[in-house]
Amino acid sequence: MKDSLEMEQPILTDQPLSWWKKSLNIRTACLYLLPSFFLFAVFLFYPMAKTVYLSFFLTDQQGIANVFVGLENYQYLLQSESFRKSIKATILFVLYTVPTGVMIALALALLTNEKVKGIGIFRTMYASTMGVSVAASSVVWLFLFHPSIGFFNKIITAIGGESVSWLLDPSWALVSISVTTIWMNIGFSFLILLGGLQNIDEQLYESAKIDGASYLYKLRRITIPMLSPTLFFVLTVSLINAFQTFGQVDILTQGGPSESTNVIVYSIYREAFVNYQFGTASAQSVFLFLCILIVTIMQFKFGEKKVHYQ
Amino acid sequence: MKDVELTHLSKSYDMQTEVLSDISVSIHAGEFFVLVGPSGCGKSTMLRMIAGLEDITEGTLTIGQKKVNDLHPSKRDISMVFQNYALYPHLSVEENIVFGLSVKKVPKTQRKKRCHRVAKMLGLTDYLNRKPRQLSGGQRQRVALARAIVNESPICLMDEPLSNLDAKLRAQMRSEIKQIQRQLNITMIYVTHDQVEAMTMGDRIMILNEGKIQQVGPPIDVYNAPANEFVAKFIGSPPMNLAKATIYPDNQTLSVVGRIHLQLPPEDIQRMGTKEVTIGIRPEHLQLATSESQQPGSSKFEVKVSHVEVLGNETLLNFEFAEGNWQAKWNGQWRVNVGDIVPLSLHYSAICLFDTTTGNMIKQPTQNEQHLIQGVSI
Ligand SMILES: Nc1ncnc2c1ncn2[C@@H]1O[C@H](COP(=O)(O)OP(=O)(O)O)[C@@H](O)[C@H]1O
Ligand SMILES: [Mg+2]
């Protein structure tokens, strides 16, 4: 050990550091970044650039850019009745799913954060929707919503109500999809929120207990503020998820009836792969990207003030 | 003012092993009562039972003659300081301090007044608008303290409040907490694993080991007359030296591994009634043997020094004795080298004797250095 130190020292001090040696840190860093940069480039940066590029063109059926049309694709979108409907459906869908989903997940997390025997069973149960694929759960809900043999209508008719065409009635279809989505997303939100709750020091509650604080008082003045970073994260992720919903729409309603569930990602899919209008589909994608970007930025700007980070 | 009384209190978390067993003690109103013991002995559990944060498995707890076993913590007239302070990180210092008052719906102006009074007392006035994370460890400790005393509860519970502070700050906070307790005349129940804190702060201390009371009493009494070997080793720094010894009633001597021979008074031999004992001697009672220290009842023996620590005005000598490491503490600075042979003497009046089988004390030392200042006039 001692010998090797004595051997190396003269080399280090006598010769000036070469460029090759000085840049060692940078080169190491680049080496670490390379794999993820490569993946990002192939699966994110390139498609994004290509999408923006395509949105200025008319394309043929293979999606090859043919004629440069400038902003015409965007103009067309803004005048399109169908696109306006799609935006309305998306906004409604976000409003239906995000607040309700996060609230339910929070309520479940609060419930299961209590120290009760066998609470682990409930925690596993509530988190389990995370493990079910969109396709599988959509199929299950398809059966639940079935007009004649579906579980919901069976119950409604059993108690003397009139059966509802869940997925076929334009005024119900979006609600039905929202319910499905809330159910599917609860697992994730629940798990993250429960983790956040368990991170709060138990002694804070004990101290409040000695002061005589009620459950609601503790919830308002300790739990919610302490949980705010987690809540904020869950809210952001849920929002982005809601904007990008596709699978359940495709399986349950295919955007119908009368475009009432034609949320924007589904509309993009239809435009591109059913109507072969890659140009307008790309324009819609860019539009969606900008929407999510703006909403997320706004959320960070306004939300961050109310969030308490440790 | 209310006494806190524990009667045959027991606690078991799993209904099989007892974490605390048969604790009976009465804590007087206005007293500084320290609960001390090694970590894991059940101190926090006992404190939390008094606070009402932990169920009482068996026995009764009364506060001011009233049985409070099932009373909600907020109705017990207590305040509590937690080991890691339990400050609300998202609230300012002021909001932290008045949290309890807000819960109790104390009017805002009064809240502010009381907060400022307490903040002044603890030197926190300049920090009221800061968040806990912007404070140093010592300041956080003060906020926790302020939060406890602003409620003006007659009983204050503290669970190792100083264990996160550095030594210097700890010494300062010790005296500060003690002063506040005296000034406000609150009953303090203070948990610590540090015997120095126990010795310096407590009016009375209770030594706990493995869930059982070892001894209760004023610190000096505990130091002078430890009830058993555990207390003898636990209280005092450096700890008391212990070794196995045998009594020979025939020639009335006590012998420690054939190296120390002490003459015993006959009445002591009769009273103790056992031959296998453990001898205990405080390091300060092992002094250098001189010609005048050779008096009846004392014994001289030589040891080989294995380690020396000079602490400014006192010197600690370490040496191997009877399969253990013993220490002697001498006043002043002594030039002793490792490996030196040093003659030591000890007197029968200075030693403790414990029954080896039970560990209980059977003879307490009678020679204690007690000094009184009497009739001082200026
Ligand atoms: N919530 C609990 N559940 C089960 N055992 C516990 C719990 N809290 C403490 N104990 C056990 O009780 C014993 C005493 O713990 P504690 O009172 O915290 O000790 P101390 O404060 O003296 O270090 C320890 O052996 C510990 O493992
Ligand atoms: Mg403890």
XYZ file of C-alpha atoms and ligand atoms in Angstrom:
716
model
C 0.000 0.000 0.000
C 2.652 2.425 1.104
C 4.892 1.496 -1.800
C 2.293 2.141 -4.425
C 1.552 5.594 -3.009
C 5.191 6.588 -3.222
C 5.399 5.319 -6.745
C 2.444 7.301 -7.983
C 3.015 10.645 -6.396
C 5.882 11.889 -8.575
C 3.923 11.096 -11.705
C 0.978 13.151 -10.507
C 2.950 16.208 -9.453
C 5.778 16.406 -11.972
C 3.830 16.317 -15.223
C 1.160 18.916 -16.035
C -2.302 17.410 -16.423
C -3.078 16.654 -20.021
C -6.392 17.596 -21.604
C -7.254 13.916 -21.692
C -6.832 13.665 -17.904
C -8.608 16.922 -17.096
C -11.709 15.976 -18.999
C -11.977 12.660 -17.174
C -14.987 13.803 -15.151
C -16.888 15.089 -18.145
C -16.195 11.988 -20.138
C -17.396 9.792 -17.309
C -20.567 11.832 -17.006
C -21.229 11.577 -20.724
C -20.720 7.865 -20.638
C -23.371 7.566 -17.934
C -25.756 9.823 -19.855
C -25.269 8.079 -23.176
C -27.781 5.220 -22.793
C -30.629 7.425 -21.653
C -29.771 10.103 -24.169
C -29.833 7.466 -26.887
C -33.215 6.147 -25.756
C -34.651 9.637 -25.456
C -33.410 10.539 -28.903
C -34.884 7.482 -30.571
C -38.201 7.378 -28.752
C -38.819 11.024 -27.833
C -36.824 13.706 -29.579
C -36.964 12.239 -33.054
C -40.729 11.467 -32.994
C -41.433 14.895 -31.557
C -39.471 16.678 -34.239
C -41.058 14.512 -36.898
C -44.530 15.265 -35.544
C -43.968 18.987 -35.658
C -42.570 18.614 -39.168
C -45.524 16.568 -40.380
C -48.024 19.019 -38.961
C -47.040 21.450 -41.719
C -47.680 18.978 -44.549
C -50.335 17.041 -46.372
C -49.380 13.390 -46.407
C -50.136 10.314 -48.433
C -51.464 7.073 -46.964
C -48.028 5.877 -45.874
C -47.542 9.088 -43.919
C -44.959 10.498 -46.339
C -45.018 14.290 -46.447
C -46.266 15.448 -49.843
C -47.300 19.067 -49.968
C -46.187 21.827 -47.652
C -49.276 23.653 -46.425
C -47.901 25.847 -43.677
C -50.382 26.423 -40.870
C -53.349 25.181 -42.847
C -53.649 22.013 -40.797
C -54.007 24.126 -37.685
C -56.520 26.427 -39.315
C -58.538 23.426 -40.365
C -58.517 22.120 -36.798
C -59.765 25.348 -35.286
C -62.711 25.393 -37.696
C -63.496 21.710 -37.305
C -66.674 20.955 -35.365
C -65.409 17.486 -34.548
C -62.170 18.827 -33.056
C -64.081 21.265 -30.868
C -66.222 18.403 -29.627
C -63.117 16.419 -28.928
C -61.643 19.225 -26.838
C -64.857 19.598 -24.901
C -64.927 15.854 -24.211
C -61.305 15.936 -23.065
C -61.834 18.865 -20.696
C -64.964 17.296 -19.248
C -63.140 14.010 -18.896
C -60.252 15.667 -17.021
C -62.692 17.488 -14.738
C -64.631 14.296 -14.037
C -61.659 12.060 -13.348
C -58.818 14.035 -11.769
C -60.395 15.680 -8.697
C -62.643 12.724 -7.935
C -59.883 10.177 -8.419
C -57.411 12.006 -6.186
C -60.068 12.623 -3.516
C -61.088 8.981 -3.396
C -57.472 7.841 -3.330
C -56.757 10.302 -0.506
C -59.759 9.104 1.472
C -58.709 5.485 1.073
C -55.123 6.311 1.990
C -56.276 8.136 5.130
C -58.470 5.186 6.064
C -55.782 2.596 5.605
C -53.141 4.684 7.333
C -54.799 3.927 10.667
C -53.136 1.268 12.758
C -55.685 -1.520 12.723
C -55.114 -5.239 12.627
C -55.297 -6.686 9.116
C -55.077 -3.275 7.458
C -52.475 -4.719 5.096
C -55.204 -6.672 3.303
C -57.050 -3.462 2.501
C -53.880 -1.681 1.457
C -53.107 -4.476 -0.990
C -56.663 -4.492 -2.260
C -56.829 -0.762 -2.913
C -53.446 -0.732 -4.595
C -54.213 -3.780 -6.704
C -55.799 -1.908 -9.623
C -52.267 -0.834 -10.419
C -51.476 -4.367 -11.405
C -54.349 -4.744 -13.844
C -53.779 -3.754 -17.459
C -55.998 -1.160 -19.121
C -57.258 -3.743 -21.598
C -58.169 -6.321 -18.969
C -59.977 -3.890 -16.728
C -61.777 -2.324 -19.677
C -63.130 -5.715 -20.643
C -64.334 -6.286 -17.084
C -66.083 -2.922 -17.089
C -67.535 -3.708 -20.505
C -69.396 -6.560 -18.852
C -70.425 -4.438 -15.883
C -71.873 -1.831 -18.252
C -73.631 -4.361 -20.492
C -77.176 -3.071 -21.159
C -79.036 -6.297 -20.349
C -76.761 -8.692 -18.444
C -74.514 -6.005 -16.881
C -74.167 -5.832 -13.112
C -75.206 -2.178 -12.812
C -78.420 -2.510 -14.770
C -79.297 -5.714 -12.929
C -79.120 -3.820 -9.644
C -81.019 -0.804 -10.974
C -83.824 -2.929 -12.345
C -83.873 -5.032 -9.175
C -84.663 -1.982 -7.085
C -87.253 -0.865 -9.627
C -85.282 1.644 -11.674
C -85.031 1.958 -15.413
C -81.980 0.426 -17.025
C -79.399 2.819 -18.432
C -77.525 2.441 -21.709
C -74.207 3.254 -20.083
C -72.008 3.211 -23.127
C -74.585 3.881 -25.817
C -76.266 6.986 -24.430
C -74.289 10.139 -25.389
C -75.092 11.759 -22.049
C -73.839 8.739 -20.074
C -70.934 7.417 -22.121
C -68.333 9.922 -20.936
C -69.413 9.447 -17.317
C -69.082 5.683 -17.702
C -65.600 6.021 -19.146
C -64.687 8.399 -16.346
C -65.832 5.938 -13.697
C -63.715 3.227 -15.320
C -60.713 5.521 -15.473
C -61.055 6.638 -11.864
C -61.175 3.017 -10.799
C -58.094 2.175 -12.829
C -56.019 5.110 -11.604
C -56.876 4.850 -7.918
C -54.290 2.144 -7.281
C -51.400 4.348 -8.274
C -52.618 7.521 -6.541
C -53.526 5.549 -3.442
C -50.119 3.955 -3.173
C -48.233 7.216 -3.582
C -50.468 9.056 -1.114
C -50.240 6.265 1.436
C -46.482 6.418 1.153
C -46.653 10.163 1.718
C -48.830 9.714 4.780
C -46.510 7.151 6.280
C -43.645 9.567 5.919
C -45.267 11.992 8.341
C -43.698 11.720 11.768
C -46.079 9.979 14.164
C -44.921 12.267 16.976
C -46.489 15.283 15.269
C -49.863 13.640 15.796
C -49.024 12.625 19.329
C -48.051 16.167 20.157
C -51.331 17.408 18.670
C -53.195 14.720 20.575
C -51.804 16.004 23.862
C -52.953 19.472 22.828
C -56.409 18.029 22.279
C -56.712 18.533 18.519
C -59.651 16.824 16.829
C -59.273 14.523 13.832
C -60.381 17.185 11.374
C -58.120 19.789 12.947
C -55.141 17.463 12.616
C -56.142 16.690 9.033
C -56.377 20.358 8.148
C -53.333 21.669 9.960
C -50.917 18.741 9.855
C -51.805 16.032 7.349
C -52.762 18.098 4.319
C -49.872 20.591 4.564
C -47.372 17.821 5.207
C -48.811 15.788 2.340
C -48.952 18.696 -0.094
C -45.841 17.796 -2.134
C -47.169 14.271 -2.624
C -50.653 15.534 -3.430
C -49.194 17.933 -5.930
C -47.231 15.155 -7.603
C -50.258 12.870 -7.782
C -52.377 15.692 -9.165
C -49.865 16.484 -11.895
C -49.432 12.889 -12.945
C -53.194 12.269 -12.918
C -53.768 15.344 -15.025
C -51.246 14.307 -17.648
C -52.642 10.779 -17.605
C -56.176 12.036 -18.091
C -55.160 14.102 -21.114
C -53.568 11.037 -22.642
C -56.334 8.497 -22.070
C -56.729 6.082 -24.926
C -57.099 2.386 -24.110
C -60.392 2.378 -22.264
C -62.000 4.632 -24.904
C -60.873 2.317 -27.661
C -62.245 -0.780 -25.968
C -65.437 0.600 -24.440
C -66.835 3.132 -26.925
C -64.445 3.753 -29.836
C -65.085 7.448 -29.335
C -68.847 7.163 -29.758
C -71.734 7.575 -29.384
C -71.867 10.631 -31.645
C -68.287 11.540 -30.721
C -69.218 12.155 -27.077
C -66.179 10.203 -25.837
C -63.859 11.125 -28.647
C -61.129 12.489 -26.354
C -58.180 14.097 -28.040
C -55.729 11.185 -28.087
C -58.407 8.934 -29.523
C -59.207 11.588 -32.077
C -55.527 11.740 -33.072
C -55.456 7.987 -33.472
C -58.551 8.030 -35.669
C -57.294 10.872 -37.788
C -53.983 9.150 -38.410
C -54.750 5.465 -38.626
C -58.375 5.409 -39.757
C -58.557 8.504 -41.963
C -54.846 8.505 -42.886
C -54.662 12.260 -42.299
C -51.209 12.296 -40.729
C -50.865 16.032 -41.197
C -53.901 17.032 -39.158
C -53.217 14.248 -36.663
C -49.764 15.703 -36.097
C -51.253 19.163 -35.714
C -53.584 17.784 -33.038
C -50.651 16.127 -31.297
C -48.733 19.373 -31.210
C -51.827 21.077 -29.863
C -52.172 18.457 -27.111
C -48.516 18.762 -26.276
C -48.832 22.521 -25.877
C -51.972 22.131 -23.747
C -50.302 19.719 -21.340
C -47.207 21.884 -21.237
C -49.179 25.018 -20.404
C -51.361 23.318 -17.800
C -48.340 21.750 -16.121
C -46.429 25.015 -16.081
C -49.446 26.800 -14.627
C -49.850 24.108 -12.049
C -46.257 24.439 -10.960
C -46.488 28.210 -10.892
C -49.614 28.407 -8.784
C -49.386 25.118 -6.970
C -45.852 25.473 -5.761
C -46.682 28.418 -3.542
C -49.137 26.335 -1.602
C -46.899 23.323 -1.371
C -44.676 22.887 1.609
C -41.413 21.140 0.787
C -39.320 19.922 3.671
C -50.751 21.225 42.370
C -51.041 17.580 41.625
C -49.014 14.534 42.522
C -48.535 11.830 39.927
C -48.852 8.397 41.384
C -48.074 5.079 39.763
C -49.330 1.990 41.541
C -48.237 -1.485 40.428
C -48.076 -0.276 36.867
C -47.205 -2.839 34.197
C -46.940 -2.693 30.451
C -46.792 -5.378 27.832
C -46.951 -4.733 24.107
C -47.452 -8.320 23.007
C -49.218 -9.721 26.085
C -46.285 -12.061 26.662
C -43.222 -10.137 27.744
C -43.472 -7.307 30.203
C -41.671 -4.156 29.164
C -42.428 -2.566 32.533
C -43.306 -4.568 35.575
C -44.819 -3.505 38.844
C -43.802 0.133 38.869
C -44.912 1.933 42.000
C -43.704 5.436 42.621
C -45.119 8.729 43.734
C -43.974 11.888 42.008
C -44.591 14.965 44.101
C -45.999 18.210 42.842
C -43.326 20.737 41.923
C -40.609 18.138 41.862
C -37.966 17.545 39.218
C -38.177 13.798 38.812
C -35.678 12.073 36.550
C -36.216 8.676 35.046
C -32.875 7.218 34.087
C -31.718 3.892 32.724
C -29.951 2.284 29.799
C -31.632 2.473 26.428
C -34.425 -0.033 25.937
C -35.249 -0.319 29.640
C -38.732 1.127 29.222
C -38.305 4.783 30.143
C -40.131 6.145 27.130
C -42.854 3.597 27.593
C -43.411 4.727 31.162
C -43.466 8.378 30.188
C -45.872 7.701 27.348
C -48.145 5.824 29.703
C -48.236 8.845 31.993
C -48.986 11.014 28.952
C -51.738 8.686 27.816
C -50.111 7.852 24.509
C -49.732 4.224 25.517
C -52.331 1.998 27.155
C -51.763 0.829 30.685
C -51.751 -2.960 30.815
C -52.101 -3.268 34.549
C -52.099 -1.078 37.636
C -53.388 2.411 38.220
C -52.149 5.849 37.380
C -53.492 8.770 39.356
C -52.886 12.454 38.800
C -53.997 14.565 41.747
C -55.902 11.762 43.494
C -57.877 11.068 40.322
C -57.530 7.812 38.454
C -56.626 8.686 34.882
C -55.909 5.294 33.291
C -58.393 5.915 30.506
C -58.399 9.691 30.413
C -57.568 11.333 27.076
C -54.060 12.873 26.989
C -55.438 16.360 26.490
C -57.393 16.121 29.747
C -54.426 15.160 31.902
C -53.028 18.682 32.320
C -49.681 17.752 30.860
C -47.335 19.004 28.226
C -44.663 16.968 26.544
C -41.329 17.525 24.824
C -40.369 14.786 22.394
C -36.889 13.515 21.731
C -36.743 14.775 18.152
C -38.816 17.827 19.121
C -41.816 16.967 16.891
C -41.989 20.525 15.570
C -44.379 21.131 12.685
C -42.007 21.786 9.780
C -44.567 23.732 7.747
C -45.432 26.167 10.538
C -43.397 29.117 11.738
C -41.858 29.149 15.187
C -44.695 31.318 16.478
C -47.353 29.053 14.993
C -45.564 26.073 16.477
C -45.517 27.621 19.905
C -49.187 28.603 19.899
C -50.436 25.431 18.210
C -51.829 24.067 21.451
C -53.393 27.397 22.347
C -55.111 27.570 18.948
C -56.517 24.118 19.506
C -57.892 25.267 22.838
C -59.348 28.359 21.143
C -57.475 30.839 23.287
C -58.203 34.344 21.922
C -55.690 35.622 19.417
C -54.422 38.591 21.393
C -53.770 36.453 24.416
C -52.091 33.823 22.276
C -49.723 36.440 20.980
C -49.002 37.800 24.420
C -48.234 34.433 25.904
C -46.129 33.429 22.924
C -44.019 36.557 23.197
C -43.557 36.155 26.910
C -42.300 32.597 26.520
C -40.192 33.505 23.505
C -38.514 36.231 25.528
C -37.830 33.834 28.353
C -36.094 31.411 25.974
C -34.422 33.971 23.725
C -36.516 33.133 20.679
C -37.956 36.575 20.004
C -35.890 37.114 16.852
C -36.829 33.797 15.338
C -40.608 33.816 15.638
C -41.174 34.076 11.897
C -38.704 31.410 10.892
C -39.472 27.851 9.947
C -37.974 25.109 12.108
C -35.588 24.045 9.363
C -34.006 27.500 9.473
C -33.034 27.001 13.106
C -30.049 25.345 14.715
C -30.482 22.251 16.858
C -30.331 24.239 20.060
C -32.927 26.732 18.841
C -35.273 23.936 17.803
C -34.869 22.491 21.249
C -35.896 25.841 22.703
C -38.960 26.004 20.473
C -39.993 22.564 21.696
C -39.486 23.786 25.230
C -41.457 26.967 24.571
C -44.300 24.965 23.119
C -44.449 22.879 26.259
C -44.424 25.709 28.760
C -46.693 28.117 26.898
C -49.622 25.853 27.757
C -48.963 26.456 31.453
C -49.708 22.842 32.254
C -48.702 21.955 35.804
C -46.975 18.765 34.671
C -44.302 18.602 31.988
C -42.965 15.397 30.483
C -39.679 15.300 28.612
C -38.259 12.367 26.694
C -34.487 12.680 26.260
C -34.823 16.314 25.162
C -31.099 17.003 25.068
C -29.810 13.883 23.364
C -29.559 15.559 19.952
C -27.406 18.433 21.180
C -23.651 18.705 21.451
C -22.008 18.462 24.836
C -21.566 22.180 25.446
C -25.119 23.082 24.541
C -26.366 20.180 26.583
C -24.692 21.501 29.710
C -26.201 24.925 29.103
C -29.697 23.584 28.478
C -29.491 21.422 31.586
C -29.271 24.396 33.848
C -31.753 26.361 31.789
C -34.421 23.674 31.978
C -33.812 23.312 35.667
C -34.190 27.067 36.177
C -37.404 27.206 34.191
C -38.816 24.338 36.180
C -38.043 26.104 39.430
C -39.248 29.457 38.204
C -42.602 28.140 36.970
C -42.844 25.611 39.763
C -43.958 22.822 37.444
C -43.766 19.130 38.086
C -41.160 17.771 35.727
C -40.889 14.147 34.714
C -37.706 13.900 32.753
C -36.415 10.870 30.895
C -32.754 10.414 30.078
C -30.182 7.692 29.579
C -27.437 10.044 30.678
C -26.561 9.678 34.343
C -24.909 13.106 34.355
C -28.236 14.723 33.475
C -29.923 12.664 36.146
C -27.382 13.613 38.794
C -27.325 17.295 37.978
C -30.989 17.974 37.329
C -33.082 15.686 39.450
C -34.521 16.445 42.841
C -35.098 12.742 42.917
C -34.097 10.144 40.390
C -35.439 6.730 39.586
C -33.126 4.172 38.054
C -34.832 1.697 35.800
C -33.385 -1.480 34.337
C -35.162 -4.060 32.226
C -38.503 -2.627 33.208
C -37.912 -2.816 36.932
C -37.240 -0.086 39.462
C -33.719 -0.350 40.832
C -33.722 2.607 43.176
C -35.549 5.856 43.831
C -34.070 8.737 45.756
C -32.150 11.999 45.726
C -29.125 11.768 43.414
C -26.561 12.117 46.198
C -28.146 9.322 48.221
C -28.177 7.102 45.171
C -24.551 7.915 44.519
C -23.477 7.286 48.084
C -25.576 4.234 48.722
C -26.450 2.441 45.507
C -29.096 -0.165 46.151
C -27.467 -2.814 44.009
C -24.609 -3.557 41.656
C -26.479 -2.244 38.637
C -27.020 1.172 40.172
C -23.441 1.218 41.415
C -22.140 0.681 37.889
C -24.681 2.951 36.212
C -24.433 6.049 38.367
C -21.128 7.836 38.603
C -18.476 8.581 36.036
C -16.139 6.800 35.917
C -18.258 3.985 37.314
C -17.719 2.240 40.592
C -15.048 -0.481 40.581
C -16.465 -3.914 41.327
C -14.838 -7.249 42.092
C -15.710 -10.555 43.711
C -14.546 -10.920 47.294
C -14.695 -13.510 50.037
C -15.265 -13.026 53.765
C -13.309 -15.213 56.176
C -15.229 -15.059 59.466
C -12.478 -16.943 61.346
C -9.918 -14.184 61.144
C -12.512 -11.484 60.392
C -11.084 -10.444 57.056
C -12.326 -9.741 53.624
C -10.093 -10.775 50.772
C -10.233 -9.696 47.149
C -8.401 -12.148 44.874
C -5.724 -12.421 47.517
C -4.490 -8.892 46.900
C -6.623 -6.784 49.189
C -7.110 -7.820 52.780
C -9.430 -5.794 54.966
C -10.224 -6.187 58.618
C -13.989 -6.366 59.249
C -15.845 -5.334 62.374
C -17.458 -8.456 63.881
C -20.945 -6.946 63.895
C -20.788 -6.447 60.121
C -19.844 -10.079 59.543
C -22.853 -11.185 61.558
C -25.204 -8.763 59.885
C -24.223 -9.619 56.341
C -24.494 -13.348 56.869
C -22.880 -14.338 53.595
C -19.394 -15.197 52.520
C -19.486 -14.490 48.817
C -19.768 -10.772 48.279
C -18.974 -8.184 45.646
C -16.886 -5.275 46.723
C -17.494 -1.861 45.233
C -15.287 1.161 45.505
C -15.590 4.554 43.886
C -12.496 5.600 41.871
C -11.979 8.661 44.078
C -11.574 6.436 47.122
C -8.564 4.629 45.685
C -5.756 6.890 46.773
C -1.993 6.669 46.679
C -0.711 4.707 49.659
C 1.424 6.850 51.946
C 2.883 6.214 55.360
C -0.003 7.953 57.126
C -2.626 6.087 55.145
C -1.551 2.892 56.899
C -4.155 2.956 59.631
C -6.313 0.146 60.966
C -9.088 -0.815 58.567
C -7.173 0.072 55.478
C -5.359 -2.086 52.997
C -2.477 -1.438 50.684
C -1.999 -3.104 47.334
C 0.078 -2.496 44.256
C -1.195 -2.216 40.713
C 0.362 -1.863 37.285
C -0.995 1.153 35.425
C -2.338 0.333 31.970
C -3.616 3.727 30.903
C -3.486 7.296 32.201
C -5.756 10.232 31.474
C -4.902 13.652 32.826
C -8.002 15.834 32.763
C -6.521 19.137 33.766
C -7.133 19.080 37.472
C -7.639 15.392 37.946
C -5.899 12.234 36.853
C -7.515 8.945 35.947
C -5.470 5.774 36.337
C -6.609 2.591 34.669
C -5.332 -0.788 35.744
C -6.255 -4.426 35.514
C -7.630 -5.812 38.711
C -9.430 -9.063 39.409
C -10.251 -9.772 35.764
C -11.693 -6.323 35.257
C -10.604 -2.825 34.488
C -10.492 -0.585 37.521
C -10.005 3.107 37.704
C -8.639 5.447 40.311
C -9.336 9.154 40.302
C -6.832 11.483 41.909
C -7.059 15.213 42.283
C -4.426 17.261 40.543
C -1.990 16.439 37.782
C 0.069 13.322 38.330
C 2.993 12.168 36.271
C 2.379 8.482 36.015
C 3.574 6.396 33.121
C 1.931 3.376 31.629
C 3.525 0.319 33.173
C 4.383 2.020 36.463
C 3.700 0.097 39.643
C 1.626 2.264 41.950
C 0.766 1.472 45.565
C -2.870 2.162 46.395
C -4.720 2.137 49.637
C -8.371 1.841 50.448
C -10.252 2.020 53.683
C -13.010 -0.264 54.833
C -15.285 2.715 55.489
C -15.154 3.679 51.807
C -16.285 0.421 50.296
C -19.694 -0.922 49.361
C -20.487 -4.575 49.667
C -23.092 -6.377 47.614
C -24.534 -9.818 48.039
C -23.132 -11.660 45.031
C -26.202 -13.802 44.470
C -28.873 -11.095 44.701
C -26.747 -8.112 43.775
C -28.273 -6.074 46.591
C -26.230 -3.803 48.795
C -25.375 -5.156 52.235
C -22.948 -2.488 53.385
C -22.825 1.129 52.349
C -19.799 3.355 52.582
C -19.619 5.635 55.579
C -16.759 7.736 54.350
C -18.107 10.389 52.035
C -16.598 13.689 51.289
C -19.359 15.979 52.373
C -18.620 19.596 52.738
C -20.827 22.193 54.304
C -20.365 25.890 54.291
C -21.204 26.970 57.776
C -21.211 30.351 59.409
C -19.619 32.146 56.529
C -19.602 35.855 57.146
C -18.449 38.519 54.862
N -44.694 0.136 20.062
C -43.975 -0.889 20.550
N -44.304 -2.165 20.260
C -43.596 -3.185 20.761
N -42.533 -3.068 21.559
C -42.152 -1.834 21.897
C -42.847 -0.673 21.408
N -42.255 0.424 21.911
C -41.227 -0.023 22.655
N -41.166 -1.365 22.666
C -40.185 -2.189 23.408
O -40.253 -1.817 24.758
C -38.964 -1.762 25.331
C -38.754 -0.434 26.000
O -38.746 0.556 25.025
P -38.607 2.086 25.394
O -39.607 2.434 26.426
O -38.678 2.856 24.128
O -37.151 2.141 25.978
P -36.263 3.402 26.358
O -37.049 4.643 26.122
O -35.906 3.201 27.791
O -35.048 3.331 25.505
C -37.980 -2.044 24.208
O -37.525 -3.372 24.369
C -38.776 -1.897 22.962
O -38.353 -2.826 22.020
Mg -36.697 6.205 24.696
